[in-house]
Coordinates of C-alpha atoms in Angstrom, one line a residue:
M1434 CA 103.2 172.3 141.8
Q1435 CA 100.8 169.5 142.2
K1436 CA 97.8 169.4 139.8
P1437 CA 94.5 169.6 141.7
E1438 CA 92.5 166.4 141.7
S1439 CA 89.5 166.4 139.3
P1440 CA 86.1 165.7 140.9
S1441 CA 84.8 162.2 140.2
L1442 CA 82.0 161.6 137.7
Q1443 CA 79.7 160.7 140.6
Q1444 CA 80.5 164.0 142.4
S1445 CA 79.8 166.0 139.2
F1446 CA 76.4 164.3 138.6
S1447 CA 75.5 164.9 142.3
R1448 CA 76.3 168.6 142.0
L1449 CA 74.4 169.0 138.8
S1450 CA 71.4 167.2 140.2
I1451 CA 71.3 169.6 143.2
Q1452 CA 71.7 172.6 140.9
A1453 CA 69.0 171.3 138.5
K1454 CA 66.5 171.2 141.4
N1455 CA 66.7 175.0 141.8
G1456 CA 67.1 175.7 138.1
S1457 CA 70.6 177.1 138.4
A1458 CA 72.7 174.4 136.7
R1459 CA 74.8 175.6 133.8
L1460 CA 77.6 174.1 131.8
P1461 CA 81.2 174.8 133.1
P1462 CA 83.3 177.4 131.3
S1463 CA 84.9 176.3 128.0
P1464 CA 88.7 175.8 127.9
S1465 CA 89.1 179.3 126.4
G1466 CA 87.6 180.8 129.5
Q1467 CA 84.4 181.9 127.8
S1468 CA 81.1 180.8 129.2
P1469 CA 78.8 178.9 126.9
D1470 CA 75.7 180.9 125.8
Y1471 CA 73.2 178.2 126.5
V1472 CA 71.7 176.6 129.6
Y1473 CA 72.3 172.9 130.2
F1474 CA 69.6 172.3 132.9
D1475 CA 66.7 174.5 133.6
R1476 CA 63.1 173.8 134.6
N1477 CA 61.8 176.7 132.5
P1478 CA 61.3 175.5 128.9
S1479 CA 60.8 179.1 127.6
I1480 CA 64.6 179.6 127.5
F1481 CA 64.8 177.2 124.5
N1482 CA 64.0 178.6 121.1
E1483 CA 60.9 177.3 119.3
E1484 CA 62.8 175.0 117.0
A1485 CA 64.6 173.3 119.8
Q1486 CA 61.3 172.7 121.6
V1487 CA 59.8 171.2 118.4
R1488 CA 62.8 168.9 117.9
A1489 CA 62.6 167.8 121.5
K1490 CA 58.9 167.0 121.2
S1491 CA 59.5 165.3 117.9
A1492 CA 62.2 163.1 119.5
Q1493 CA 59.9 162.3 122.4
L1494 CA 57.0 161.2 120.1
K1495 CA 59.3 159.2 117.9
L1496 CA 60.8 157.3 120.8
E1497 CA 57.3 156.7 122.3
N1498 CA 56.1 155.4 118.9
Y1499 CA 59.2 153.2 118.4
Y1500 CA 58.8 151.6 121.8
K1501 CA 55.1 151.1 121.4
I1502 CA 55.7 149.3 118.1
T1503 CA 58.5 147.2 119.7
V1504 CA 56.4 146.2 122.7
D1505 CA 53.3 145.5 120.6
A1506 CA 55.5 143.3 118.3
A1507 CA 56.9 141.4 121.2
V1508 CA 53.5 140.8 122.6
E1509 CA 52.3 139.5 119.3
R1510 CA 55.3 137.2 118.9
N1511 CA 54.7 135.8 122.4
G1512 CA 51.0 135.4 121.6
R1513 CA 51.8 133.4 118.4
R1514 CA 54.1 131.1 120.3
V1515 CA 51.6 130.5 123.1
D1516 CA 48.8 129.8 120.6
L1517 CA 51.0 127.3 118.7
E1518 CA 52.0 125.6 122.0
R1519 CA 48.4 125.3 123.0
R1520 CA 47.4 123.8 119.6
L1521 CA 50.3 121.3 119.7
A1522 CA 49.4 120.3 123.2
Q1523 CA 45.8 119.5 122.2
D1524 CA 47.0 117.2 119.4
S1525 CA 47.8 114.0 121.2
A1526 CA 48.8 112.3 117.9
L1527 CA 51.9 114.5 117.6
S1528 CA 55.3 113.2 118.8
D1529 CA 57.6 115.3 120.9
S1530 CA 60.0 115.6 118.0
R1531 CA 57.3 116.8 115.7
R1532 CA 56.2 119.4 118.3
A1533 CA 59.8 120.6 118.6
R1534 CA 60.2 120.9 114.8
Q1535 CA 57.1 123.0 114.5
L1536 CA 58.2 125.3 117.3
Q1537 CA 61.6 125.6 115.6
Q1538 CA 59.9 126.5 112.3
L1539 CA 58.0 129.2 114.1
G1540 CA 61.3 130.5 115.5
K1541 CA 62.7 130.7 112.0
R1542 CA 59.7 132.6 110.7
E1543 CA 59.9 135.0 113.6
S1544 CA 63.6 135.7 112.7
M1545 CA 62.5 136.4 109.1
F1546 CA 59.8 138.7 110.5
L1547 CA 62.4 140.7 112.5
R1548 CA 64.8 140.9 109.5
L1549 CA 62.1 142.2 107.2
R1550 CA 60.9 144.6 109.9
R1551 CA 64.5 146.1 110.1
T1552 CA 64.7 146.5 106.3
K1553 CA 64.1 150.0 105.3
I1554 CA 61.9 150.5 102.2
G1555 CA 62.2 153.7 100.1
L1556 CA 61.4 155.1 96.7
N1557 CA 64.7 153.8 95.3
D1558 CA 63.4 150.2 95.8
F1559 CA 60.9 150.7 93.1
K1560 CA 61.1 151.4 89.4
T1561 CA 58.2 153.4 87.8
V1562 CA 56.6 151.7 84.8
K1563 CA 53.8 154.2 84.1
V1564 CA 51.5 156.8 85.6
I1565 CA 48.0 155.3 85.8
G1566 CA 46.2 158.0 87.8
R1567 CA 46.5 161.6 88.8
G1568 CA 44.6 163.5 91.4
A1569 CA 44.6 166.7 93.5
F1570 CA 47.2 165.5 96.0
G1571 CA 49.6 163.4 93.9
E1572 CA 49.4 160.5 91.5
V1573 CA 49.2 156.7 91.2
R1574 CA 52.1 154.8 89.5
L1575 CA 52.5 151.3 88.2
V1576 CA 55.8 150.3 89.8
Q1577 CA 58.1 147.2 89.9
K1578 CA 60.1 146.3 93.0
A1579 CA 63.8 146.2 92.1
D1580 CA 64.8 143.1 94.0
T1581 CA 61.8 140.8 93.4
G1582 CA 60.4 142.1 90.1
K1583 CA 56.9 142.2 91.6
I1584 CA 54.4 144.7 90.3
Y1585 CA 52.5 147.1 92.5
A1586 CA 50.4 150.2 92.4
M1587 CA 52.1 153.1 94.3
K1588 CA 50.1 156.1 95.5
L1589 CA 52.1 159.3 96.1
L1590 CA 50.6 162.0 98.3
R1591 CA 52.3 165.4 98.6
K1592 CA 52.6 166.2 102.3
N1593 CA 52.4 170.0 101.9
E1594 CA 49.1 169.6 100.0
M1595 CA 47.7 167.3 102.6
L1596 CA 48.5 169.8 105.3
K1597 CA 47.1 172.8 103.3
K1598 CA 43.9 171.1 102.5
D1599 CA 43.4 169.5 105.9
Q1600 CA 43.6 166.0 104.7
L1601 CA 45.6 164.5 107.6
A1602 CA 42.6 162.6 109.0
H1603 CA 41.9 161.1 105.5
V1604 CA 45.3 159.8 104.8
R1605 CA 45.6 158.3 108.3
A1606 CA 42.2 156.6 107.9
E1607 CA 43.2 155.1 104.6
R1608 CA 46.5 153.8 105.9
D1609 CA 44.9 152.3 109.0
V1610 CA 42.1 150.5 107.1
L1611 CA 44.5 149.0 104.6
A1612 CA 47.0 148.0 107.2
E1613 CA 44.4 146.2 109.3
S1614 CA 42.7 144.4 106.5
N1615 CA 43.4 140.9 105.3
S1616 CA 40.1 140.6 103.4
P1617 CA 40.0 139.4 99.8
W1618 CA 37.4 142.2 99.2
V1619 CA 39.8 145.0 100.1
V1620 CA 42.8 146.1 98.0
Q1621 CA 45.9 144.9 99.9
L1622 CA 48.5 147.2 101.2
F1623 CA 52.1 145.9 101.2
Y1624 CA 54.2 148.9 102.3
S1625 CA 53.7 152.5 103.4
F1626 CA 56.6 154.9 103.9
Q1627 CA 57.5 158.5 103.6
D1628 CA 60.2 161.0 102.8
P1629 CA 60.4 164.7 103.5
I1630 CA 58.1 165.5 100.6
Y1631 CA 55.7 162.5 99.9
L1632 CA 53.7 159.8 101.6
Y1633 CA 53.8 156.5 99.7
L1634 CA 51.2 153.6 99.7
V1635 CA 52.4 150.5 97.9
M1636 CA 49.3 148.3 97.1
E1637 CA 48.4 145.4 94.9
F1638 CA 47.9 146.3 91.3
L1639 CA 44.4 145.4 90.0
P1640 CA 44.7 145.4 86.2
G1641 CA 41.0 145.4 85.4
G1642 CA 40.5 149.1 86.1
D1643 CA 37.4 150.3 88.0
L1644 CA 33.7 150.2 87.7
M1645 CA 33.5 153.8 86.6
T1646 CA 35.6 153.0 83.5
M1647 CA 33.3 150.0 82.7
L1648 CA 30.2 152.2 83.0
I1649 CA 31.8 154.9 80.8
K1650 CA 32.5 152.2 78.2
Y1651 CA 29.2 150.2 78.4
D1652 CA 26.8 152.9 79.7
T1653 CA 24.5 150.4 81.3
F1654 CA 24.6 146.8 82.5
S1655 CA 21.9 144.1 82.2
E1656 CA 20.2 143.1 85.5
D1657 CA 22.2 139.9 85.6
V1658 CA 25.5 141.7 85.3
T1659 CA 24.4 144.4 87.8
R1660 CA 23.3 141.6 90.2
F1661 CA 26.8 140.1 90.1
Y1662 CA 28.7 143.3 90.8
I1663 CA 26.3 144.6 93.4
A1664 CA 26.3 141.3 95.2
E1665 CA 30.1 141.4 95.3
C1666 CA 30.0 145.0 96.6
V1667 CA 27.6 143.9 99.3
L1668 CA 30.2 141.4 100.6
A1669 CA 33.0 143.9 100.3
I1670 CA 31.0 146.6 102.3
E1671 CA 30.1 143.9 104.8
A1672 CA 33.8 143.0 105.2
V1673 CA 34.7 146.7 105.9
H1674 CA 31.9 147.0 108.5
R1675 CA 33.1 143.9 110.3
M1676 CA 36.5 145.5 110.6
G1677 CA 34.7 148.3 112.5
F1678 CA 35.0 150.9 109.7
I1679 CA 32.5 152.8 107.6
H1680 CA 33.7 153.5 104.1
R1681 CA 31.6 156.7 103.5
D1682 CA 32.8 157.1 99.9
I1683 CA 31.4 154.1 98.0
K1684 CA 31.3 155.0 94.3
P1685 CA 32.2 153.3 91.0
D1686 CA 35.6 155.0 91.0
N1687 CA 36.5 153.1 94.2
I1688 CA 35.4 149.7 93.1
L1689 CA 38.4 148.1 91.4
I1690 CA 38.5 145.0 89.2
D1691 CA 41.1 142.3 89.7
K1692 CA 42.7 140.1 87.0
E1693 CA 39.9 137.5 87.4
G1694 CA 37.1 140.2 87.1
H1695 CA 36.1 140.3 90.7
V1696 CA 35.8 143.5 92.8
K1697 CA 37.8 145.0 95.6
L1698 CA 37.2 148.2 97.5
S1699 CA 39.8 150.9 97.5
D1700 CA 40.3 154.6 98.5
F1701 CA 39.5 154.6 102.2
G1702 CA 40.5 158.2 102.6
L1703 CA 37.0 159.1 103.9
S1704 CA 36.5 156.0 105.9
T1705 CA 36.1 156.2 109.7
G1706 CA 36.4 153.8 112.5
F1707 CA 35.4 156.7 114.8
H1708 CA 39.1 157.0 115.8
K1709 CA 40.2 160.5 117.0
S1710 CA 42.8 160.5 114.2
H1711 CA 40.1 160.0 111.6
D1712 CA 38.0 163.0 112.5
S1713 CA 37.5 165.5 109.7
N1714 CA 35.3 168.3 108.4
Y1715 CA 35.3 167.0 104.9
Y1716 CA 31.6 167.1 104.2
Q1717 CA 31.3 170.6 105.6
R1718 CA 33.9 171.7 103.0
L1719 CA 32.1 169.8 100.3
L1720 CA 28.9 171.7 101.1
E1721 CA 30.7 175.0 101.1
S1722 CA 32.3 174.1 97.8
A1723 CA 29.0 173.1 96.4
K1724 CA 27.4 176.4 97.4
N1725 CA 30.3 178.3 95.8
S1726 CA 30.4 176.2 92.7
N1727 CA 28.6 178.9 90.6
T1728 CA 31.2 181.6 91.3
G1729 CA 30.6 184.7 89.1
K1730 CA 26.9 184.1 88.8
A1731 CA 24.2 186.1 90.6
A1732 CA 23.8 185.2 94.2
A1733 CA 20.0 185.4 93.7
R1734 CA 20.2 182.4 91.3
N1735 CA 21.7 180.3 94.0
S1736 CA 19.1 181.2 96.5
V1737 CA 16.3 180.4 94.0
M1738 CA 17.8 177.1 93.2
V1739 CA 17.1 175.8 96.7
N1740 CA 13.4 176.3 96.3
S1741 CA 12.9 175.9 92.6
I1742 CA 15.0 172.8 92.0
N1743 CA 14.3 171.0 88.7
L1744 CA 13.0 167.6 89.8
T1745 CA 13.6 165.9 86.4
V1746 CA 16.9 165.0 84.8
S1747 CA 17.2 166.4 81.3
K1748 CA 19.4 164.9 78.5
D1749 CA 21.6 168.0 78.6
Q1750 CA 22.2 167.4 82.3
I1751 CA 23.1 163.8 81.7
A1752 CA 25.4 164.7 78.9
T1753 CA 27.2 167.3 81.0
W1754 CA 27.5 164.9 83.9
K1755 CA 29.0 162.2 81.8
A1756 CA 31.4 164.6 80.1
N1757 CA 32.7 165.7 83.5
R1758 CA 32.7 162.3 85.1
R1759 CA 36.4 161.6 85.1
K1760 CA 37.3 165.2 86.0
L1761 CA 35.1 164.8 89.1
A1762 CA 36.9 161.6 90.0
Y1763 CA 40.2 163.4 90.2
S1764 CA 39.0 166.7 91.7
T1765 CA 39.7 167.8 95.3
V1766 CA 36.1 167.9 96.3
G1767 CA 34.8 165.0 94.3
T1768 CA 31.2 164.2 93.5
P1769 CA 28.4 164.0 96.1
D1770 CA 26.3 161.8 93.7
Y1771 CA 26.5 158.8 96.0
I1772 CA 26.6 160.4 99.5
A1773 CA 23.7 159.7 101.8
P1774 CA 21.6 162.7 103.1
E1775 CA 22.3 162.0 106.8
I1776 CA 26.0 162.7 106.2
F1777 CA 25.2 166.2 104.9
L1778 CA 23.0 166.8 107.9
Q1779 CA 26.0 166.2 110.2
K1780 CA 23.7 165.0 113.0
G1781 CA 25.2 161.6 113.4
Y1782 CA 25.1 158.6 111.0
G1783 CA 26.1 154.9 111.0
K1784 CA 27.1 152.2 108.5
E1785 CA 23.7 152.6 106.8
C1786 CA 25.2 155.4 104.7
D1787 CA 27.2 152.9 102.7
W1788 CA 24.1 151.1 101.7
W1789 CA 22.6 154.3 100.3
S1790 CA 25.7 154.6 98.2
L1791 CA 25.3 151.1 96.9
G1792 CA 21.7 151.8 96.0
A1793 CA 22.8 154.8 93.9
I1794 CA 25.5 152.7 92.2
A1795 CA 22.9 150.0 91.4
F1796 CA 20.6 152.7 89.9
E1797 CA 23.5 154.0 87.7
C1798 CA 24.4 150.4 86.5
L1799 CA 20.8 149.9 85.4
V1800 CA 19.9 153.4 84.1
G1801 CA 23.2 154.8 82.9
Y1802 CA 23.5 157.8 85.4
P1803 CA 23.2 158.3 89.1
P1804 CA 19.7 159.1 90.5
F1805 CA 20.5 162.7 91.5
C1806 CA 23.0 163.7 88.8
S1807 CA 23.0 167.4 87.9
E1808 CA 25.2 169.9 86.2
S1809 CA 26.6 171.2 89.5
T1810 CA 27.5 169.8 92.9
H1811 CA 25.2 172.2 94.5
E1812 CA 22.1 171.1 92.6
T1813 CA 23.1 167.4 93.2
Y1814 CA 23.2 168.2 96.9
Q1815 CA 19.8 169.8 96.8
K1816 CA 18.3 166.8 95.0
I1817 CA 19.8 164.4 97.6
M1818 CA 18.3 166.4 100.4
Q1819 CA 14.9 166.3 98.6
W1820 CA 15.3 162.7 97.5
Q1821 CA 11.6 161.8 98.0
Q1822 CA 10.6 164.3 95.2
C1823 CA 13.7 163.6 93.0
L1824 CA 14.0 159.8 92.9
F1825 CA 12.2 158.3 89.9
F1826 CA 13.0 155.7 87.2
P1827 CA 12.9 157.0 83.6
D1828 CA 10.1 155.7 81.4
D1829 CA 12.4 154.5 78.6
V1830 CA 14.3 152.1 80.9
H1831 CA 12.4 148.9 81.7
L1832 CA 13.4 147.3 85.0
S1833 CA 12.0 144.4 86.9
P1834 CA 9.9 145.1 90.0
E1835 CA 12.6 143.3 92.0
A1836 CA 15.3 145.7 90.7
Q1837 CA 13.2 148.8 91.4
D1838 CA 12.3 147.6 94.9
F1839 CA 15.9 146.9 95.7
V1840 CA 17.0 150.4 94.8
T1841 CA 14.2 152.1 96.6
R1842 CA 14.8 150.1 99.8
L1843 CA 18.3 151.4 99.9
I1844 CA 17.7 155.0 98.7
T1845 CA 15.5 155.9 101.7
W1846 CA 15.7 157.1 105.2
A1847 CA 18.5 155.5 107.2
D1848 CA 16.2 153.8 109.7
E1849 CA 14.2 152.3 106.9
R1850 CA 17.2 151.0 104.9
M1851 CA 17.7 147.3 104.5
T1852 CA 20.4 145.7 106.7
V1853 CA 23.0 143.4 105.1
E1854 CA 21.0 140.3 106.1
E1855 CA 17.9 141.8 104.5
I1856 CA 19.8 142.8 101.4
K1857 CA 21.1 139.2 100.9
R1858 CA 17.6 137.8 101.2
H1859 CA 16.1 140.4 98.7
P1860 CA 14.4 138.8 95.7
F1861 CA 16.7 140.7 93.4
F1862 CA 19.5 138.4 94.5
Y1863 CA 17.5 135.2 93.9
G1864 CA 19.9 132.4 93.0
V1865 CA 23.1 134.1 94.2
D1866 CA 25.4 131.8 96.2
W1867 CA 27.0 134.2 98.6
A1868 CA 29.5 131.7 99.8
T1869 CA 31.1 131.0 96.4
I1870 CA 30.4 134.1 94.3
R1871 CA 34.1 135.0 94.3
E1872 CA 35.0 131.5 92.9
I1873 CA 32.6 131.7 89.8
E1874 CA 33.5 133.3 86.5
S1875 CA 33.0 137.0 86.3
P1876 CA 30.8 138.5 83.5
F1877 CA 33.9 140.5 82.5
V1878 CA 37.5 139.0 82.7
P1879 CA 40.3 141.4 81.7
R1880 CA 42.3 140.3 78.7
L1881 CA 45.9 141.1 79.7
N1882 CA 49.0 141.0 77.5
S1883 CA 51.5 141.2 80.4
I1884 CA 51.8 141.8 84.1
T1885 CA 52.2 145.5 83.4
D1886 CA 49.2 145.8 81.0
T1887 CA 47.4 149.1 81.8
S1888 CA 44.9 149.0 78.9
Y1889 CA 42.0 149.2 81.3
F1890 CA 43.2 152.5 82.8
P1891 CA 42.9 155.9 81.0
T1892 CA 46.6 156.4 80.7
D1893 CA 46.3 158.1 77.3
E1894 CA 44.5 160.9 79.1
I1895 CA 47.3 161.3 81.7
D1896 CA 50.5 163.2 81.3
Q1897 CA 53.2 160.6 81.7
V1898 CA 55.7 163.1 83.2
S1899 CA 55.8 162.0 86.9
V1900 CA 55.5 164.5 89.7
D1901 CA 58.7 166.1 90.9
T1902 CA 60.0 164.3 94.0
S1903 CA 62.1 167.3 95.0
G1904 CA 61.0 170.6 96.3
D1905 CA 59.6 172.1 99.5
T1906 CA 59.8 169.8 102.5
T1907 CA 57.7 169.7 105.5
T1908 CA 59.1 171.3 108.7
A1909 CA 59.8 169.3 111.8
D1910 CA 56.6 170.2 113.6
K1911 CA 54.5 169.3 110.6
D1912 CA 56.2 166.0 110.1
L1913 CA 54.9 164.9 113.5
A1914 CA 51.5 164.7 111.8
F1915 CA 52.7 161.7 109.8
L1916 CA 54.4 159.9 112.7
G1917 CA 53.8 156.1 112.6
Y1918 CA 52.9 156.0 108.9
T1919 CA 55.4 153.3 108.0
F1920 CA 54.0 149.8 107.4
K1921 CA 55.2 146.5 106.1
R1922 CA 52.9 143.5 105.5
F1923 CA 54.3 140.3 106.9
S1924 CA 52.8 137.4 104.9
V1925 CA 53.9 134.4 102.9
S1926 CA 53.9 136.5 99.7
S1927 CA 56.3 139.0 101.3
H1928 CA 58.6 136.2 102.5
A1929 CA 57.6 136.4 106.1
F1930 CA 54.5 134.7 107.3

């Protein structure tokens, strides 16, 4: 008996295409004669279980993200070549052979670019030296890259905690700012990657600690020292604003000191470029937390506090604030001491809010505590909202008229605050050379014994047992929230450009 001829592949696809149009296409019976229990083609997505739909959506988004990155990279490569060709054409002194060599060198660098881009970076590429910080969502480690021996600071953020506490916008904002920045005033990001449990940010290690640690140690600065650090902060904030971002969380904890003693801004988790992915209700939660900070006390006391706020700052309040200073730095909510009132009002604000924060830091450097410090976040919030009645300079601290005027022209209504141009021209900064300030010697230069010296970090106060990198993983649908998080910096220092 002659075996029936099998239909051609083209005929099979044609038949399936016709059946797919009316939603009746199904897989053929299995060799055993039993029909498969799933549909191959169907226009009704409800026949697929929820997990399948999530995986399909995940695959779609990952493909879209992959091709977007690939196309963007191709456009950038083409732009670099066109730019070089234009510059070479404008230089009439160059010979044809010299032009050809420079184009060839560009081609080699582009090849290195592509090779590095294909290289996968993971936790196993780094060796932990020490834990140098711990917070509500993870920790910061001093790490060494296995193949190059270079030292970095690695921030680990637990995905499940970020999802529970609605921190997605914050972690995306921080990654975006650091990835876009090439400024000497902003801590540099080299890699970002993820695994099922953690997000990882691998940044430059700044061994001088932060301004908060310096203030804890020295209590106050002279006006000259304050002038230096505040001037550098002005340039750092200006650099962030030029990138199109507002930091929104300028405070001493986020002002880091490099090995030469100069400052760099860090911790952009609350920054915004008014991107949709950076939208968050952080400050609403901060207010709610502040209102609930006196849990267990009579509700009447909270209601009275709004109207009968103590306008002065007592020694006990200052002592309590200083005792809790580092705890506030590592807490989930943080401290509102440096936040501008217009942010709490949630009626719209601009980059002026960062200048209020700088004024509060200048006050702390000169006086020894922030202008609105209190024993609770709720009372601090109340003082900020009533700043006109609560801002005063203590009698036992003698400041120049220029220093007082500088602070009061930043801690004021947003529309009356100085602009960056006015700040630079203020008499408090008389004699500052804004163009070369990063090249002069800092008042404080860290004394380091090695490239892994962490003596300017409170590591003695931190449990050196690292967080567990195993445990609950995020599900497929939640992992979509972190799509596109991976980043590699291509620069001369990373052996690319």
